[in-house]
Short mmCIF file of C-alpha atoms in Angstrom, two decimals:
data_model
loop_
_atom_site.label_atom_id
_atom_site.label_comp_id
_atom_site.label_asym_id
_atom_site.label_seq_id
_atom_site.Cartn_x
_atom_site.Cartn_y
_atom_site.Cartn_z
CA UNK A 1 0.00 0.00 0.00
CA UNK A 2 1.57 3.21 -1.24
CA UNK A 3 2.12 5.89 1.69
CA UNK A 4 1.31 8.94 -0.06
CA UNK A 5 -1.44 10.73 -1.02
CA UNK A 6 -2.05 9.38 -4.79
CA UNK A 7 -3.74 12.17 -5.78
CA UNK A 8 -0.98 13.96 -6.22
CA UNK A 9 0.40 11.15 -8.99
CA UNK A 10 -2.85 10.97 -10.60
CA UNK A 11 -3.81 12.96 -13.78
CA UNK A 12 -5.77 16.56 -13.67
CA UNK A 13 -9.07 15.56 -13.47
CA UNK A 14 -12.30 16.69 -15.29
CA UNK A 15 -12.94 19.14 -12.25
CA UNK A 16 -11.82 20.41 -9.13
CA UNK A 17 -12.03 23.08 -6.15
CA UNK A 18 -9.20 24.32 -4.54
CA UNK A 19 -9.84 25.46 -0.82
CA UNK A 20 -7.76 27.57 1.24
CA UNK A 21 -8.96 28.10 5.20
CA UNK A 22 -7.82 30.01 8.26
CA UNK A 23 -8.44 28.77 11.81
CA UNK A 24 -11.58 31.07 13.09
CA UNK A 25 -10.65 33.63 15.75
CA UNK A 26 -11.02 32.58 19.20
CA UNK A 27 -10.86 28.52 18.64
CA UNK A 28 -9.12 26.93 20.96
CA UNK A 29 -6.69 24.35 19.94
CA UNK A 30 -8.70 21.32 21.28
CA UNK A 31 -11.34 22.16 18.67
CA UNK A 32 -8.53 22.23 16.09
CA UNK A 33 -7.59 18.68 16.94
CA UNK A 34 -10.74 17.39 16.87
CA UNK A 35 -11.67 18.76 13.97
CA UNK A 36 -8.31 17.83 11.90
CA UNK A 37 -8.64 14.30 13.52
CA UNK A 38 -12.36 13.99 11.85
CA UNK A 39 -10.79 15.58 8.75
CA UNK A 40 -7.87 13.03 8.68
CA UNK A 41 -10.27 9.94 8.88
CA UNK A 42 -12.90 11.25 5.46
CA UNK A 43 -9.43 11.90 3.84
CA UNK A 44 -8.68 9.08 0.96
CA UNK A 45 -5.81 11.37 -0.52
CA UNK A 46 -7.59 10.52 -4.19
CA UNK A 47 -10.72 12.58 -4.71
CA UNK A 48 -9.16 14.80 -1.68
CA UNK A 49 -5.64 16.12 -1.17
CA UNK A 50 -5.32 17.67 2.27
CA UNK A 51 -1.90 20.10 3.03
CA UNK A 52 -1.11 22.12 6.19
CA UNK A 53 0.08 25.56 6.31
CA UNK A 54 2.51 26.77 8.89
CA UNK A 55 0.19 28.60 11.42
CA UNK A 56 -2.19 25.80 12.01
CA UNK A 57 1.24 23.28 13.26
CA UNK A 58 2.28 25.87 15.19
CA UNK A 59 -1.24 26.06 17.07
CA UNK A 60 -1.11 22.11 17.02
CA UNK A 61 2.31 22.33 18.23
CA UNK A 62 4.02 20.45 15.62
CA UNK A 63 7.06 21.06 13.82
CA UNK A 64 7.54 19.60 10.82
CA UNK A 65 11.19 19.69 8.69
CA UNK A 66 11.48 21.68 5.56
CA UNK A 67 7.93 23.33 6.15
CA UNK A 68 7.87 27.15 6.58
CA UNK A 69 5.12 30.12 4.97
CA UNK A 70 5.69 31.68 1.81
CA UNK A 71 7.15 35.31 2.13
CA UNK A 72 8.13 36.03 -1.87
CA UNK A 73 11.63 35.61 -3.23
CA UNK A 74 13.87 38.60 -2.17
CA UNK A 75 15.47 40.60 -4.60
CA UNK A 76 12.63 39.91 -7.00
CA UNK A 77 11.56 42.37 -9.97
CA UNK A 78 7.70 41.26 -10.05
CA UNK A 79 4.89 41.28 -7.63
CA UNK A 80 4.87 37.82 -5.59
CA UNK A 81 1.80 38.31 -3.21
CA UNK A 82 1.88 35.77 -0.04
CA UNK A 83 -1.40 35.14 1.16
CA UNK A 84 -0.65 32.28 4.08
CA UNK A 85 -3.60 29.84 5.31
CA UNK A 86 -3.86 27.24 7.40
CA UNK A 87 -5.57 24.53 5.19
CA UNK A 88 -5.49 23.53 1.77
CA UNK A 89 -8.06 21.34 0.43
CA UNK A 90 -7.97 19.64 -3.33
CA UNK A 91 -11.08 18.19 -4.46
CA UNK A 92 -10.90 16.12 -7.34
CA UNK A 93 -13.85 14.78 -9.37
CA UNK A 94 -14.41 13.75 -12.74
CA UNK A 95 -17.87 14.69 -12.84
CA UNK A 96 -19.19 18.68 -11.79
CA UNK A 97 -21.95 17.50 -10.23
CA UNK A 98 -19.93 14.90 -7.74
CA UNK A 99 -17.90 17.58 -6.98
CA UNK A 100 -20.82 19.82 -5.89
CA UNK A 101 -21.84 17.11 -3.24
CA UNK A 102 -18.33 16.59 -2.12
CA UNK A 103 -17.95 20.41 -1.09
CA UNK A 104 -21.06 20.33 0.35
CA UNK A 105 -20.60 17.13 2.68
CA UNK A 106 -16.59 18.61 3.37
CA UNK A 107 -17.98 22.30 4.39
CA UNK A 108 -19.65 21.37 7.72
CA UNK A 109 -16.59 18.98 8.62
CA UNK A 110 -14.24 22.51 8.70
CA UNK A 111 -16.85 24.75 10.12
CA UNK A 112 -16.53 24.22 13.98
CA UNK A 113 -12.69 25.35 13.65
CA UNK A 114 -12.20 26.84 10.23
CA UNK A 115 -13.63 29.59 7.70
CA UNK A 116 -12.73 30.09 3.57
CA UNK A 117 -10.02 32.02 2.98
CA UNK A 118 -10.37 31.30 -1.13
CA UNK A 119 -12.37 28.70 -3.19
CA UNK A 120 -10.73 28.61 -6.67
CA UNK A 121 -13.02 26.23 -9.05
CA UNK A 122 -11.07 24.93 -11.54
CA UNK A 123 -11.19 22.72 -14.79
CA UNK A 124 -9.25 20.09 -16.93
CA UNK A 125 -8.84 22.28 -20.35
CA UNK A 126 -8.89 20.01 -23.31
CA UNK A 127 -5.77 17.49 -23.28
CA UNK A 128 -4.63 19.45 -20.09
CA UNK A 129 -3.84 22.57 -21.49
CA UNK A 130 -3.37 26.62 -20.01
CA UNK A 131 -5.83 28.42 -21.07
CA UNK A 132 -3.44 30.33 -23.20
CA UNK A 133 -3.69 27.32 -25.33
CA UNK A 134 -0.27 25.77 -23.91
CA UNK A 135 0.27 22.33 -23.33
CA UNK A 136 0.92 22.62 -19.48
CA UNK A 137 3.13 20.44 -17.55
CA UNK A 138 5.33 18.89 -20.20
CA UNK A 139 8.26 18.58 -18.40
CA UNK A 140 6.84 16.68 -15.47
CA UNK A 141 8.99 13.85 -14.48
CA UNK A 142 7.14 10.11 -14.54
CA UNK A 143 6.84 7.09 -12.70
CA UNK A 144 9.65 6.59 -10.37
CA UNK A 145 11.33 9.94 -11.17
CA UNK A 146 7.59 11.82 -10.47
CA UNK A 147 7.34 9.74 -7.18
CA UNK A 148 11.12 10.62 -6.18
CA UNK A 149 10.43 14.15 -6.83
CA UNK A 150 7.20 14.88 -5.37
CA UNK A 151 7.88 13.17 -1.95
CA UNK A 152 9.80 13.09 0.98
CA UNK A 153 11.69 9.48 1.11
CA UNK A 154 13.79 7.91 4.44
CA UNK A 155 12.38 5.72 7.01
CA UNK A 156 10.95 8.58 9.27
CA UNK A 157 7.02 7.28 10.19
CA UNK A 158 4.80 9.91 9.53
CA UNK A 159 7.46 12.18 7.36
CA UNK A 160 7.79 9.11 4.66
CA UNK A 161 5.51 9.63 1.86
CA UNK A 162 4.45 13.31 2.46
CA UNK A 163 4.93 16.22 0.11
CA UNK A 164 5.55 19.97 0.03
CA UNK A 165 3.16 22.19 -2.48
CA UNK A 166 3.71 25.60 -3.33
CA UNK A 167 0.44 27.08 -5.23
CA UNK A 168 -0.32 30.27 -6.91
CA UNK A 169 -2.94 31.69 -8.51
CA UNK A 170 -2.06 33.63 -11.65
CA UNK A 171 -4.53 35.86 -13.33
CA UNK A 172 -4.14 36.40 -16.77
CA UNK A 173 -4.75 38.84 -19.06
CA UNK A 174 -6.13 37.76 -22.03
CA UNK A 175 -5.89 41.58 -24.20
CA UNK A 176 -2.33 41.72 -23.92
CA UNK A 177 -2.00 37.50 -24.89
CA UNK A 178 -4.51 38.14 -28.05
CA UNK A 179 -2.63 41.60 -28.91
CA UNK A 180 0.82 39.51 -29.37
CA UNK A 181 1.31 37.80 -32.69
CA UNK A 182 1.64 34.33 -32.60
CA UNK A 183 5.30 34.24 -32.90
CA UNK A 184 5.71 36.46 -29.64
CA UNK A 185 3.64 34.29 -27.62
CA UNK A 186 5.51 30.87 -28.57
CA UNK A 187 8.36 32.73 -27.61
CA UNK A 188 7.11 33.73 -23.89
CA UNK A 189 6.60 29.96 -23.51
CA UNK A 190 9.50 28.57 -25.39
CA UNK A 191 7.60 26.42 -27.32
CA UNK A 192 5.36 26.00 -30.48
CA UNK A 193 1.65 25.83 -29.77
CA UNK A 194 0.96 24.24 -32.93
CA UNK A 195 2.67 20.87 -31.89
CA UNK A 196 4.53 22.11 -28.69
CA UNK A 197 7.96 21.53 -29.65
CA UNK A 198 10.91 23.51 -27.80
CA UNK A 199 11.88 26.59 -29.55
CA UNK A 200 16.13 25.99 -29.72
CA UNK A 201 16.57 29.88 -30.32
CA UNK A 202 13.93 31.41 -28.02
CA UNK A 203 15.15 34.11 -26.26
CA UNK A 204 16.60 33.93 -22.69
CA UNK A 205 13.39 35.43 -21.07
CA UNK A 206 11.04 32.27 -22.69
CA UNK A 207 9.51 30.34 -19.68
CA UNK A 208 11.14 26.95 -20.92
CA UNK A 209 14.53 28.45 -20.55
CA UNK A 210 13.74 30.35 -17.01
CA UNK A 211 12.14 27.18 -15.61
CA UNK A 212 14.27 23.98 -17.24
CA UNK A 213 15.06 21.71 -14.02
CA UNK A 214 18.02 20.18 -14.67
CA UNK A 215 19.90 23.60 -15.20
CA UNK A 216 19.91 24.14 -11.55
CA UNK A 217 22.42 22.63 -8.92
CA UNK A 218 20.82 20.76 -7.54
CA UNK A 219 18.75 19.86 -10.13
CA UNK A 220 15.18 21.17 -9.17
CA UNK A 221 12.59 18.49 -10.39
CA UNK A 222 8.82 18.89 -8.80
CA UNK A 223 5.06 17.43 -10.18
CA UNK A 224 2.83 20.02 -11.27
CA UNK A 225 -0.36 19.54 -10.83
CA UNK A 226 -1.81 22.98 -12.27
CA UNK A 227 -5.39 23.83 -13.51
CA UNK A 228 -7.31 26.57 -15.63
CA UNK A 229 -9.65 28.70 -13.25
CA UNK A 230 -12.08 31.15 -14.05
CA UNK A 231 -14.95 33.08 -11.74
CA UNK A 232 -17.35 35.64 -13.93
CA UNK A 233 -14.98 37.36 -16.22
CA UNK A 234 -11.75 36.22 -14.67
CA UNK A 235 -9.19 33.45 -15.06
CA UNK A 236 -6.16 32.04 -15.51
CA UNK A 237 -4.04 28.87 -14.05
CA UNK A 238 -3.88 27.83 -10.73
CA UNK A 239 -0.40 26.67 -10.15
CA UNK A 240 0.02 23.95 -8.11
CA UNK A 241 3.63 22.09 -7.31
CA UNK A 242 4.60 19.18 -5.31
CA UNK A 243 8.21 18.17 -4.21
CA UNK A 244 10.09 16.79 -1.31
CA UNK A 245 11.04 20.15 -0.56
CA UNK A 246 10.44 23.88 -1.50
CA UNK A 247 13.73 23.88 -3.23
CA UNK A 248 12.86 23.52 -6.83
CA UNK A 249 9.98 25.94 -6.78
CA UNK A 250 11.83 28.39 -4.70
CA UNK A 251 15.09 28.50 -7.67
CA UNK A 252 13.06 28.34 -10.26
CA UNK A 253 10.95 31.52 -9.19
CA UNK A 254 13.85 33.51 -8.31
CA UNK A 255 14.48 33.04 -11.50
CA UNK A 256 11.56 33.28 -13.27
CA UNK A 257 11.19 37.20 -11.29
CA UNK A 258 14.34 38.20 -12.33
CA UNK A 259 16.16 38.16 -8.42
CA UNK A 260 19.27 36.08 -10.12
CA UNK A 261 20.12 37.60 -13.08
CA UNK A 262 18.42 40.05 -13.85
CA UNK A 263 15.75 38.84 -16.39
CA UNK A 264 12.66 38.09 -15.92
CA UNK A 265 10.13 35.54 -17.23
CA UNK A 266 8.18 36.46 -20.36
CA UNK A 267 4.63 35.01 -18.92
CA UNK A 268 4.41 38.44 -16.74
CA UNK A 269 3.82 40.26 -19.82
CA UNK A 270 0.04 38.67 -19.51
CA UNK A 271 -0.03 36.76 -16.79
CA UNK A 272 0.47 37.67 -12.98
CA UNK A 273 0.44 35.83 -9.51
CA UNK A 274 -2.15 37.06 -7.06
CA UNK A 275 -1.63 34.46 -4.33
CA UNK A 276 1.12 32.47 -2.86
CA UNK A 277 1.18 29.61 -0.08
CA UNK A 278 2.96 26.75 1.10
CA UNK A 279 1.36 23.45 3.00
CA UNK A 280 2.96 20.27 4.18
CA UNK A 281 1.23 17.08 2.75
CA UNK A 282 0.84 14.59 5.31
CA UNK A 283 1.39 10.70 4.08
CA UNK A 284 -1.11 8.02 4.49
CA UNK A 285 -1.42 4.89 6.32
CA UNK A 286 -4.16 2.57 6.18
CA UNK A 287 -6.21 4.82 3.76
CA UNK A 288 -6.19 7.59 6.37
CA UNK A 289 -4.22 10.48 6.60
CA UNK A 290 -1.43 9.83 8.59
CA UNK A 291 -0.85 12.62 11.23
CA UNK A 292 0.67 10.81 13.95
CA UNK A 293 2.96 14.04 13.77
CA UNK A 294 0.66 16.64 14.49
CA UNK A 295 0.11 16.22 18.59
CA UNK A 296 -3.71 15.03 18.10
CA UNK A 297 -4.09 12.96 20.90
#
């Protein structure tokens, strides 16, 4: 039986909400417990990926390796907003109207100790592509390497099998995209839309070239798990990365905003962050959550 939440391996599906909660004022920390113990026990880690953020192991008194908030990259050139929470939830259905019941049965689980931060509702965009058109995730590692990447390994109970996530939501804006000819934009990515093959002379700003993961030292491999969102006239991609540490996303959006050398990533000429968070994934163990770390008892 695998030890991780799976998923985080499994393919984008049809539909999902994203969930990001802070602990209500004024709940005492026994009413945390209990309510992240009944949490941990409807979690199956498939149609619901549970991370947790900083503040709420802090008020459960746990201290977890390798997990810390989000606070931007310094020396950056572009806006990196950090908009901490306690919870992250991932819902993952393959039909809209499952995933309508699932919110609804998950809602009054949270209530007694947590309220919505942010719902994001987002959607599996024809093959799995940005809404931009762009195949996303392309460079994802697979099988062994995805599951080598993505989680923490060692022989630590509780620690082996988790993962770290960094999300953001990016907002993009669609009149600059459409105003750029067709050439421009492949070059932003680094790649042809038409049959996404690499551009070998795209300029040093592309995002293939600002993001490649085995030009870093370490190398800086994670598992994206991004999704197109929209709400009324708004949308964009809700980034979502997992890794057995914040290393890879951390490098590879220092240099994406320009705080190593200078350039910056061609995507912020239409595209922009608006959020930013980190949560530690807890393993499982006996298709529970496993948080035998988090002082429950």
């Amino acid at each position: 039986m695998n030890l991780f939440q799976e998923g985080i391996l499994q393919a984008a599906p049809a539909h999902a909400v994203y969930l990001s909660l802070n602990i209500k004022a004024g709940t005492d920390a026994a009413s945390v417990k209990k309510v992240v113990r009944d949490l941990a026990e409807k979690t199956d880690g498939q149609n619901l990926v549970i991370g947790f953020g900083a503040s709420l192991l802090q008020v459960l008194g746990s201290e977890i390796a390798g997990m810390k908030e989000f606070h931007g990259i310094e020396g950056s050139r572009m806006r990196l907003p950090a908009t901490p929470a306690a919870l992250w939830c991932w819902l993952r259905q393959h039909e809209r109207g499952d995933l309508v019941r699932q919110l609804h049965q998950l809602m009054p689980v949270l209530a007694p100790a947590f309220e919505l931060q942010q719902q994001v509702d987002a959607f599996k965009y024809k093959e799995g592509r940005d809404l931009s058109g762009y195949e996303d995730g392309t460079e994802n590692p697979h099988d062994d390497a995805a599951i080598a990447a993505a989680f923490v390994v060692g022989d630590t109970p509780g620690l082996t099998g988790s993962s770290f996530v960094a999300i953001q939501q990016w907002l993009h804006k669609f009149d600059r995209f459409d105003a750029m000819a067709t050439a421009d934009q492949d070059n932003a990515v680094g790649r042809r839309r038409s049959d996404n093959e690499e551009l070998e002379d795209a300029p040093e700003s592309a995002h293939v070239k600002r993001t490649a993961q085995e030009d870093f030292t370490p190398e800086a491999f994670m598992l994206r798990r991004s999704m197109p969102w929209s709400a009324l006239d708004k949308a964009g991609l809700y980034f979502v990365a997992f890794a057995n540490s914040f290393y890879p996303f951390e490098v590879q959006l220092k240099r994406m905003s320009g705080a190593e050398d200078g350039v910056t990533d061609a995507l912020f000429q239409f595209t922009m962050p608006q959020t930013g968070s980190y949560f530690w994934c807890p393993p499982m163990q006996g298709g529970k959550l496993d948080v035998r770390l988090l002082n429950l008892v």
